[in-house]
Tab-separated table of C-alpha atoms in Angstrom:
chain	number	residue	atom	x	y	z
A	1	UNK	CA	36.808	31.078	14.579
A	2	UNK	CA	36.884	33.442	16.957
A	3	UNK	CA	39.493	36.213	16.957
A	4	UNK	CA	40.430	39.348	19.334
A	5	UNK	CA	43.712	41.478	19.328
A	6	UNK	CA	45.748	41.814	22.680
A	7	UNK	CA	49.078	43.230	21.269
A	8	UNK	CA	51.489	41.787	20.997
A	9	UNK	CA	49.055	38.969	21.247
A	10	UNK	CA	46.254	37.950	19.053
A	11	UNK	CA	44.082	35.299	20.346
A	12	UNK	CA	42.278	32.730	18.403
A	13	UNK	CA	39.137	30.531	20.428
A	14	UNK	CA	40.124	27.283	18.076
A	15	UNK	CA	37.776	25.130	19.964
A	16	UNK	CA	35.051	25.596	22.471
A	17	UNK	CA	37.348	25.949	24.848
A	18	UNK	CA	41.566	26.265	23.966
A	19	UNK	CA	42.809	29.678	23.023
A	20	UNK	CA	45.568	29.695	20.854
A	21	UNK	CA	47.559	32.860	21.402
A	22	UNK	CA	50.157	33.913	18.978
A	23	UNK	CA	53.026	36.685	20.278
A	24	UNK	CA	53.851	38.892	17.498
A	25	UNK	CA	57.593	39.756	17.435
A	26	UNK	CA	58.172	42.627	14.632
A	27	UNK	CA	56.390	45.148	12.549
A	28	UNK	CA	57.450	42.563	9.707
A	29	UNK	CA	54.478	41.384	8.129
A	30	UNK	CA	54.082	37.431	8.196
A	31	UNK	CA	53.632	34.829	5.763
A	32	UNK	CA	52.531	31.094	6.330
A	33	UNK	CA	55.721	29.586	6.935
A	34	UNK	CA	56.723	31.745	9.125
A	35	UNK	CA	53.234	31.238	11.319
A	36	UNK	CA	53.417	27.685	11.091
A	37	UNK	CA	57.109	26.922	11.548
A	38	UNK	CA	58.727	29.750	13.653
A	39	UNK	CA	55.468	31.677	15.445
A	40	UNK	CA	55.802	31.773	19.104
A	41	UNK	CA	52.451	29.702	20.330
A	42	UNK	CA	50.963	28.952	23.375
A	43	UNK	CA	47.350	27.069	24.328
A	44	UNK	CA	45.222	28.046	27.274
A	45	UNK	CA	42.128	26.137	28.345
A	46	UNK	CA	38.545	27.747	28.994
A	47	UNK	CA	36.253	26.411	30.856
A	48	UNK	CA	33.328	27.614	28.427
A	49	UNK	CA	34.117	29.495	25.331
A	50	UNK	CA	31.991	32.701	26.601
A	51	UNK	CA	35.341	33.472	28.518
A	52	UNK	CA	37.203	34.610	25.467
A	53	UNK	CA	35.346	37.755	25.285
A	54	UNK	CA	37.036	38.951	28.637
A	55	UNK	CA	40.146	36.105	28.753
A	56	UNK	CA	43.566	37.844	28.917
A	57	UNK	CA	46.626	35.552	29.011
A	58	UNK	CA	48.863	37.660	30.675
A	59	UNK	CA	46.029	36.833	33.940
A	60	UNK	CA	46.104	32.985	33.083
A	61	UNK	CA	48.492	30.257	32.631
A	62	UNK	CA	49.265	28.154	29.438
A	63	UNK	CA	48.009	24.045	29.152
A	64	UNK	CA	50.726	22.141	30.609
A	65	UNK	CA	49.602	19.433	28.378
A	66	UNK	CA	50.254	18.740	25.026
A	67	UNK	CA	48.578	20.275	22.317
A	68	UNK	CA	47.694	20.445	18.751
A	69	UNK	CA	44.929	21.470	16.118
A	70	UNK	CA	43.579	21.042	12.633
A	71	UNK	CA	42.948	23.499	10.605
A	72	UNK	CA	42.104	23.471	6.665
A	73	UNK	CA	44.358	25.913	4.560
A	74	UNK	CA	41.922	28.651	4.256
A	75	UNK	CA	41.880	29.005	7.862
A	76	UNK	CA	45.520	29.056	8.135
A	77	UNK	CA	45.506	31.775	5.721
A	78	UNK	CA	42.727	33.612	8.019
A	79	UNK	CA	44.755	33.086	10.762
A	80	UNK	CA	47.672	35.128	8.961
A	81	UNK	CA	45.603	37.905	7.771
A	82	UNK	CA	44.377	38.615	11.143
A	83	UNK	CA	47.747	38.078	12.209
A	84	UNK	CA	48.905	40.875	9.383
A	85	UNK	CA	45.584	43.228	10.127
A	86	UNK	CA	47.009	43.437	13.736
A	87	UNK	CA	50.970	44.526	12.570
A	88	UNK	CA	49.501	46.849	10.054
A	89	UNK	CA	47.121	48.427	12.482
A	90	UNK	CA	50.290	48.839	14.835
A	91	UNK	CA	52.148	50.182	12.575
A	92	UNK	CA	49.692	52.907	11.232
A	93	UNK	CA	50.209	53.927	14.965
A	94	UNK	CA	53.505	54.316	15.612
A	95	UNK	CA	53.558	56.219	12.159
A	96	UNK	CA	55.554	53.413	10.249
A	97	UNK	CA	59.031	55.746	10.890
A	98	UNK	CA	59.889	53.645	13.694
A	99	UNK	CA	60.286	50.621	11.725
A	100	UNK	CA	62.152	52.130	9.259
A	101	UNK	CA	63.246	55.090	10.489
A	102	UNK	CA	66.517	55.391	8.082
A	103	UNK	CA	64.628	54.981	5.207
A	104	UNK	CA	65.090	58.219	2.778
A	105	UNK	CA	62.923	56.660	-0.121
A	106	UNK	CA	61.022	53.989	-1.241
A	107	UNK	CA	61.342	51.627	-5.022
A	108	UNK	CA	58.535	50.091	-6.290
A	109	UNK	CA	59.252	47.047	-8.528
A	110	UNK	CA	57.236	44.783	-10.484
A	111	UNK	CA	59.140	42.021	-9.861
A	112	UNK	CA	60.915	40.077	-7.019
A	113	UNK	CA	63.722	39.548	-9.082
A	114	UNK	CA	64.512	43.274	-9.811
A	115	UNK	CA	63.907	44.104	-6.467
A	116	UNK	CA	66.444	41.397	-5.005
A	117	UNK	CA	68.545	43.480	-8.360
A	118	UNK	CA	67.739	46.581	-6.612
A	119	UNK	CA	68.475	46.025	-3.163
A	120	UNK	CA	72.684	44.919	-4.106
A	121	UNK	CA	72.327	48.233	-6.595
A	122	UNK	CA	71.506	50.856	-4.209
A	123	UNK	CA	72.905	51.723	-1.129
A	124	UNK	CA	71.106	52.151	2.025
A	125	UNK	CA	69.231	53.976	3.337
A	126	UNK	CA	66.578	53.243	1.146
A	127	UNK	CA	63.593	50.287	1.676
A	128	UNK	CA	62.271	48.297	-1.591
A	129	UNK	CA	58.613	47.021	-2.099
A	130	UNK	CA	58.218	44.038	-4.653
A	131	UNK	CA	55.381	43.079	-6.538
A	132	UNK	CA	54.867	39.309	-6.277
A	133	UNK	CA	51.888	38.800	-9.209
A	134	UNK	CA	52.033	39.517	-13.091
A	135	UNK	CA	48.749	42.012	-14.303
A	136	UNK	CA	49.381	40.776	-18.185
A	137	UNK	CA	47.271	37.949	-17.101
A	138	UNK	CA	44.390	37.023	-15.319
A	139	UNK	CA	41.125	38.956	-14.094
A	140	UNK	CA	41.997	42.194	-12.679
A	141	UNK	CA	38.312	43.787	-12.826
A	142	UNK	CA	37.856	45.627	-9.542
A	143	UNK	CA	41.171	44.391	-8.083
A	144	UNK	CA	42.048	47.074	-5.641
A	145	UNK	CA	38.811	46.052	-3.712
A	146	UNK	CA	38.868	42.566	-2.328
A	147	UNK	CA	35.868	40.806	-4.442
A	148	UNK	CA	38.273	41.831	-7.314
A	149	UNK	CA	41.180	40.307	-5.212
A	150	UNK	CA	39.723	37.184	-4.446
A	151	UNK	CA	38.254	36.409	-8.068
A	152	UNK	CA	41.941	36.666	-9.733
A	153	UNK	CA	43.008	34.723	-6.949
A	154	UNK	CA	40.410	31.575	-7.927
A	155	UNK	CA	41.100	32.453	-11.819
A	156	UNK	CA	44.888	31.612	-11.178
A	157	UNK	CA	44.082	28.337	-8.804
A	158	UNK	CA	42.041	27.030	-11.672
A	159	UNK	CA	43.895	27.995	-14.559
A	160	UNK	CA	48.223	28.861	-14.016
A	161	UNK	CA	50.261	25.916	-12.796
A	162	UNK	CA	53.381	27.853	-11.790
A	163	UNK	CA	54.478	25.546	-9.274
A	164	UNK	CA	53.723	27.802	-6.723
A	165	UNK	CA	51.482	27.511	-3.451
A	166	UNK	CA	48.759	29.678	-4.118
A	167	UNK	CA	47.685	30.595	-0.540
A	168	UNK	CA	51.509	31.768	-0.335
A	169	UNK	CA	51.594	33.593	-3.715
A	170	UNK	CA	48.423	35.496	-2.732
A	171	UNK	CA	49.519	36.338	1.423
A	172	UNK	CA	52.215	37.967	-0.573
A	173	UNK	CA	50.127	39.983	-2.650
A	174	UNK	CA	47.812	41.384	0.098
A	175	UNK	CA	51.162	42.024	2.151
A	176	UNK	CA	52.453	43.891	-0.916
A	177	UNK	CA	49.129	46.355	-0.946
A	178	UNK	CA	49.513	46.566	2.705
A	179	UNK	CA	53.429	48.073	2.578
A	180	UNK	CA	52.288	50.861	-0.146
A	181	UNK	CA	49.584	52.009	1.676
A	182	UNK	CA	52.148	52.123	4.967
A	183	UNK	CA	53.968	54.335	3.024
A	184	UNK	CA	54.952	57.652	4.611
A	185	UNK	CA	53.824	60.844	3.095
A	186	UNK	CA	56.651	62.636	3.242
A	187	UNK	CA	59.280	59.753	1.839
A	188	UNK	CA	59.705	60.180	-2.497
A	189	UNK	CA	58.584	57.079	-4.445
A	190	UNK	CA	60.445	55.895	-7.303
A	191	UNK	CA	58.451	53.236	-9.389
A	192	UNK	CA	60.794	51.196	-12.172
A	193	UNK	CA	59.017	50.283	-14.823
A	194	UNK	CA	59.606	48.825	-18.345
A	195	UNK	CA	57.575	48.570	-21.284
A	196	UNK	CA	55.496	45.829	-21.379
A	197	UNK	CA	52.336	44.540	-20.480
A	198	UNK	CA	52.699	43.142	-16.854
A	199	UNK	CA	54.455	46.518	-15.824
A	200	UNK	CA	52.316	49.419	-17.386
A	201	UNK	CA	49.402	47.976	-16.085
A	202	UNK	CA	51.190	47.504	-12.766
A	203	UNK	CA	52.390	51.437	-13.204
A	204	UNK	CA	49.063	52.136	-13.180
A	205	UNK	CA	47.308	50.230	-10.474
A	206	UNK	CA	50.395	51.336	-7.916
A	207	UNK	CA	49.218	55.234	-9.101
A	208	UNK	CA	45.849	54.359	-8.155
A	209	UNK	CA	46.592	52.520	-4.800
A	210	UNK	CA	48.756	56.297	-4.301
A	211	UNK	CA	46.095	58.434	-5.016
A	212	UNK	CA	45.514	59.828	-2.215
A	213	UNK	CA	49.271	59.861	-0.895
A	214	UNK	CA	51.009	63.434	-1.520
A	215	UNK	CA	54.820	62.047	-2.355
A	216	UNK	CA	56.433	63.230	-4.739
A	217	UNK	CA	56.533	60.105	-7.232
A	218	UNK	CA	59.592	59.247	-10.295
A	219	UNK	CA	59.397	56.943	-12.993
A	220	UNK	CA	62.679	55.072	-13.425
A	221	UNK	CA	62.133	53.963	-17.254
A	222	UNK	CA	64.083	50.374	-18.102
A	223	UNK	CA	63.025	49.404	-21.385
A	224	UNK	CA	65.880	50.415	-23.672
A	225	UNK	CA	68.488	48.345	-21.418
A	226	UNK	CA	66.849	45.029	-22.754
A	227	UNK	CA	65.007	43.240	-25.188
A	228	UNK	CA	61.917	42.986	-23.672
A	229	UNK	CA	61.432	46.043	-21.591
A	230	UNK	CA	61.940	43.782	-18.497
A	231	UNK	CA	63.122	45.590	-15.204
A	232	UNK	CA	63.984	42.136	-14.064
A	233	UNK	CA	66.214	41.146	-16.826
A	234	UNK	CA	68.519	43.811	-15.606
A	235	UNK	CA	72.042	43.411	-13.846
A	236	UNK	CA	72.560	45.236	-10.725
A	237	UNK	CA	75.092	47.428	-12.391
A	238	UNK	CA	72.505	48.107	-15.162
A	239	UNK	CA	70.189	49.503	-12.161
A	240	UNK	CA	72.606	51.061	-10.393
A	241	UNK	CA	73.909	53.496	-13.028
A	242	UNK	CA	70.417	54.236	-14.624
A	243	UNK	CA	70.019	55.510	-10.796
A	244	UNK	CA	72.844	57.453	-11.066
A	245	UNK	CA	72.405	58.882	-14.120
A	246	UNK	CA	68.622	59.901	-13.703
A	247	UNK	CA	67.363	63.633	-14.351
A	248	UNK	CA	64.200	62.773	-13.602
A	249	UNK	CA	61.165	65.020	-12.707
A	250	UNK	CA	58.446	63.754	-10.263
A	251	UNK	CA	55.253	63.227	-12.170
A	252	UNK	CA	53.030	65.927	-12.499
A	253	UNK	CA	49.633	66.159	-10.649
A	254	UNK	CA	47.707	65.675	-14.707
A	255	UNK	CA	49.758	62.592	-15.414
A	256	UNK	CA	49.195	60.857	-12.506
A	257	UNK	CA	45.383	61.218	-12.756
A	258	UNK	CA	45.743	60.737	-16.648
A	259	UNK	CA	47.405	57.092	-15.432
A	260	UNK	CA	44.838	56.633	-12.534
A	261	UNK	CA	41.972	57.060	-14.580
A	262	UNK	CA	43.336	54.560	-17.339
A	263	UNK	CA	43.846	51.906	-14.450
A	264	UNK	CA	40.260	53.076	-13.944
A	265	UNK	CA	39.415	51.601	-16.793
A	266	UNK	CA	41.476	48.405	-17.147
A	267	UNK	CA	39.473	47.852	-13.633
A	268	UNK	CA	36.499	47.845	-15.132
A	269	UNK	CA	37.558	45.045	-18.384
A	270	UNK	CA	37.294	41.496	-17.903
A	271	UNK	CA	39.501	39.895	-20.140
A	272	UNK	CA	42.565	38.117	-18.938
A	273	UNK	CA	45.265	38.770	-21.106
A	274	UNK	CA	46.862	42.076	-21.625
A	275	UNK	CA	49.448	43.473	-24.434
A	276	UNK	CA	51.641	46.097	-24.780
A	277	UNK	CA	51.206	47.797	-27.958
A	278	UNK	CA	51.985	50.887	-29.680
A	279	UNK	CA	52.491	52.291	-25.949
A	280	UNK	CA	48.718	51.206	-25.280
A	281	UNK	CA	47.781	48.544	-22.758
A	282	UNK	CA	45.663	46.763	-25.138
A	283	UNK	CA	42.995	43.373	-23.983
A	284	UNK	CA	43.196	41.103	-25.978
A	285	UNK	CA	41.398	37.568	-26.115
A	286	UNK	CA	41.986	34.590	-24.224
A	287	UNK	CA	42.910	32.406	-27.153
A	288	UNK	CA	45.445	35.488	-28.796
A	289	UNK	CA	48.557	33.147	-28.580
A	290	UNK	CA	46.818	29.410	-29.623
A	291	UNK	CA	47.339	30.113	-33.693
A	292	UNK	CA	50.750	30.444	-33.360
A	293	UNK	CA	51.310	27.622	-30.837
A	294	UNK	CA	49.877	25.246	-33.483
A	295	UNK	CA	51.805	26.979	-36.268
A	296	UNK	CA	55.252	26.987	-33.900
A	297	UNK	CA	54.668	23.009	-32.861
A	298	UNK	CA	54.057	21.986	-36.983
A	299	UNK	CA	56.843	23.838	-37.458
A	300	UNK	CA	59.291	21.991	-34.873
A	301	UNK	CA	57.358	19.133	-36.361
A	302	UNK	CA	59.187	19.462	-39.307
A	303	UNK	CA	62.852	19.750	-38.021
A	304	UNK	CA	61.907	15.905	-37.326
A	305	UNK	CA	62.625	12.978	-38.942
A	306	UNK	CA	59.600	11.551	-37.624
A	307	UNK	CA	56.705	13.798	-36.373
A	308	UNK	CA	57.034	12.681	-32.871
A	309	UNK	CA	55.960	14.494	-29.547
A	310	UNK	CA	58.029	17.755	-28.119
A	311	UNK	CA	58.992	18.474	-24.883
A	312	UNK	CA	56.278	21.454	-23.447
A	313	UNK	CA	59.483	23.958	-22.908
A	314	UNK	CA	60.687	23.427	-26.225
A	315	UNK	CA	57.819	24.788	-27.705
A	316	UNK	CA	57.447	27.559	-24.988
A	317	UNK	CA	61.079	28.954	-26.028
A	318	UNK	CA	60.598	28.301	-29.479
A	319	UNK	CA	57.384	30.697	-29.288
A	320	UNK	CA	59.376	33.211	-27.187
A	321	UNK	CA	62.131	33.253	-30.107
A	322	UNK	CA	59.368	34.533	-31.802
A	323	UNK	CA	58.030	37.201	-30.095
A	324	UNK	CA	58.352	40.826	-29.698
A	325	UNK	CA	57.642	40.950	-25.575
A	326	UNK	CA	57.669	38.297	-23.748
A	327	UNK	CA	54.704	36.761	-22.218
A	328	UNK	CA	54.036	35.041	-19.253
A	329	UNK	CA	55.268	31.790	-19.835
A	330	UNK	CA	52.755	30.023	-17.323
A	331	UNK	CA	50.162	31.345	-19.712
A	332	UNK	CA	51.768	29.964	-22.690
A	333	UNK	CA	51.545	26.538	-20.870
A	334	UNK	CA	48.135	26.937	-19.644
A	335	UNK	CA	46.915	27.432	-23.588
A	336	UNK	CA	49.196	24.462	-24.758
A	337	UNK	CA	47.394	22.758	-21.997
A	338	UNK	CA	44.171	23.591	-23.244
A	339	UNK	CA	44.395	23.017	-26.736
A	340	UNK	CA	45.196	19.337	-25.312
A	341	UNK	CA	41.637	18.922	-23.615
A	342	UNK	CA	40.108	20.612	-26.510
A	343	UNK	CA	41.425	18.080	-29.086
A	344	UNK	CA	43.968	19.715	-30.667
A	345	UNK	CA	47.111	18.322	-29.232
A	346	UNK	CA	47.823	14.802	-28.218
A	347	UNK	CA	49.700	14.675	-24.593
A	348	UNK	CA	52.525	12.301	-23.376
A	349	UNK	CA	52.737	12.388	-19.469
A	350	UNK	CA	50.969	14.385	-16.878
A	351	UNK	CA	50.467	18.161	-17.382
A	352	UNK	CA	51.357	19.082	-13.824
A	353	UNK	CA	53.900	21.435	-15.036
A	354	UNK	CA	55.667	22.130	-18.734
A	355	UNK	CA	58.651	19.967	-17.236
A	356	UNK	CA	56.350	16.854	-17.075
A	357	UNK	CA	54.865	16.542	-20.199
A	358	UNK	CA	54.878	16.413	-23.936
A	359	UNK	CA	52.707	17.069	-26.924
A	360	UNK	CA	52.313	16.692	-30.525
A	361	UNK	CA	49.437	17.774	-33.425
A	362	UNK	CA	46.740	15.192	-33.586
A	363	UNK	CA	47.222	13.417	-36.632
C-alpha cells in the first residue's frame, strides 16, 4: 500500500487505481474506531496507479460511485499509524503549545483508571497521559525500540486473554509513547507511581523515554494510601489531597540516570514476569505463581463436600487473598490455563476467558 501525506490529507493508493484520502480533523491522535467509524473518507479514481506520485485531490474530483474496500486488520492498523505519523509530525511543528496551549503541567499515570481518577482530582489547566499496558508481565527486552515493541505485542496475542482487541490495546500504546515524546520542554512532569511491579518498572522506562527532555520531573509516591501500592486503587479525593499536600523536590540529575540506567537493564532481560521486592524490581520465572495455584485450588478443594470443579475467578481471588501485591490477574489465568494443557488441571468449558470456564486437580 501506497501512502503520501497532503495535510490535512493523507492518501492511500488501495488499488491500482482508487485513492482513498482520509481528512484529518485534530491534533488528537486516532485509534481504529475512530478511522473506521467516524473518519471523513473520500475515493478518487486513477487512471493508472503511476498518478499517485503527483495526484492531489484538491485538483480532482471524488468517485461519484459507490465504493468500498477490504482490508485485513494489520493493514487497518497501518493505515492508523500513518494516519498518527502524520498528526505527530504536525504537531512537532506547530510546537505542540497550540494544542494545548493552557496546559501548565503534565501527569504521567500507569494506569487508565488513575488517570480517569486524576483528571476529576485536579483542576485544569493541566493535561494527563495514561499508560494503557502493564510492564510486570510480558517481554519488555528492547521495548523502547520497535522490534522490542512488536515482540511483547505477539507475546501478549499468544499468551493474555484479557478480553481486549489487541490491535486496539497496542494503537494505544504507540499513541501513549508518541504524547511523552510531544511533551514540551519547558512544562514540569509529575509521574504517580506506587510500589509495585507494573509501576517501578513503568517509572523507569517513562525516565528513559525523558532522557533527553530537560523538565523538571516529581515523583508523586501512592503506595501507603493502599494495600497494594496501586495508584489506581485510589479515590479521587485520595489523589487530590496527596497533590495538595506534596513538598516534593524534582528529581535530581544522578537519580534520574541512576533509574535510566536500571531500565537499561530490565531492557536487556528476557523474562516475562516481574516482582516488586525489597524495593528491587526483581525477574522472576515464568512458572513463579503455578505452586501455589495448585496448593490454593486443593485447598478450596477441601471446603467441598465433594471435590468438584471451581469457577476460574474463584481461584484467582482466592490467590489474591493471599498475596502481598497484586498481580496481573490475566497472568494468573494464563498459568491456570496452562497447567490445564500441561496435565495438571482438568477443565469444564472453554477457556476463552476466566468467566467461561472451570477447573479442578486431576485425580
Amino acid at each position: 500500500m501506497k501512502v503520501k501525506v497532503h495535510f490535512p490529507s493523507v492518501y492511500f493508493l488501495i488499488e491500482p487505481n482508487i485513492v482513498a484520502v482520509y481528512k484529518i480533523k485534530s491534533l488528537e491522535y486516532v485509534n481504529l474506531t475512530d478511522v473506521i467509524n467516524i473518519g471523513e473518507w473520500e475515493a478518487y479514481e486513477l487512471q493508472h496507479s503511476h498518478q499517485f506520485e503527483v495526484f492531489n485531490h484538491d485538483k480532482s474530483r471524488p468517485s461519484e460511485n459507490p465504493w468500498s474496500f477490504y482490508l485485513e486488520q494489520e493493514e487497518l492498523y497501518t493505515i492508523v499509524e500513518m494516519i498518527n505519523g502524520a498528526i505527530q509530525q504536525q504537531r512537532s511543528g506547530s510546537h505542540y503549545e497550540s494544542i494545548t496551549p493552557s496546559s501548565q503541567m503534565v501527569h504521567i499515570t500507569c494506569s487508565e483508571s488513575a488517570a480517569g481518577s486524576l483528571r476529576v482530582a485536579l483542576a485544569p489547566p493541566r493535561h494527563i497521559i495514561a499508560f494503557p499496558d502493564d510492564l510486570s508481565i510480558g517481554p519488555v527486552c528492547q521495548l523502547e525500540a520497535k522490534l522490542g515493541q512488536a515482540f511483547r505485542k505477539e507475546w501478549l496475542f499468544e499468551n493474555i486473554n484479557n478480553e481486549q482487541d489487541d490491535h486496539v490495546e497496542f494503537n494505544k500504546f504507540v499513541n501513549t509513547l508518541r504524547e511523552i515524546d510531544d511533551i514540551p520542554a519547558h512544562i514540569p512532569i509529575y509521574i504517580w507511581v506506587g510500589n509495585n511491579a507494573n509501576e517501578q518498572c513503568l517509572l523507569r522506562f517513562f525516565l528513559y523515554l525523558l532522557n533527553d527532555k530537560a523538565n523538571e520531573i516529581y515523583l508523586m509516591q501512592t503506595s501507603e494510601h493502599n494495600k497494594y501500592g496501586d495508584t489506581g486503587q485510589l479515590s479521587s479525593l485520595q489523589l487530590s489531597q496527596l497533590f495538595m499536600n506534596s513538598e516534593n523536590k524534582p528529581l535530581t540529575v544522578q537519580k534520574r540516570l541512576t533509574l535510566q540506567k536500571e531500565w537499561e537493564h530490565l531492557s536487556q532481560t528476557r523474562n516475562v514476569l516481574r516482582r516488586w521486592v525489597n524495593g528491587e524490581i526483581i525477574s522472576v520465572s515464568e512458572d513463579y505463581f503455578d505452586a501455589l495455584i495448585i496448593n490454593t485450588i486443593a485447598k478450596l478443594h477441601k471446603e467441598q463436600t465433594m471435590k468438584d470443579f471451581i469457577k476460574t475467578g474463584t481461584v484467582i481471588a482466592e490467590l489474591i487473598s493471599q498475596m502481598d501485591e497484586c498481580p496481573n490477574l490475566f497472568y494468573l489465568e494464563y498459568r491456570i490455563r496452562l497447567l490445564v494443557y500441561n496435565g495438571a488441571l482438568a477443565l469444564k468449558g472453554i477457556p476463552k476467558s476466566m468467566r467461561h470456564y472451570s477447573v479442578k486437580l486431576r485425580d
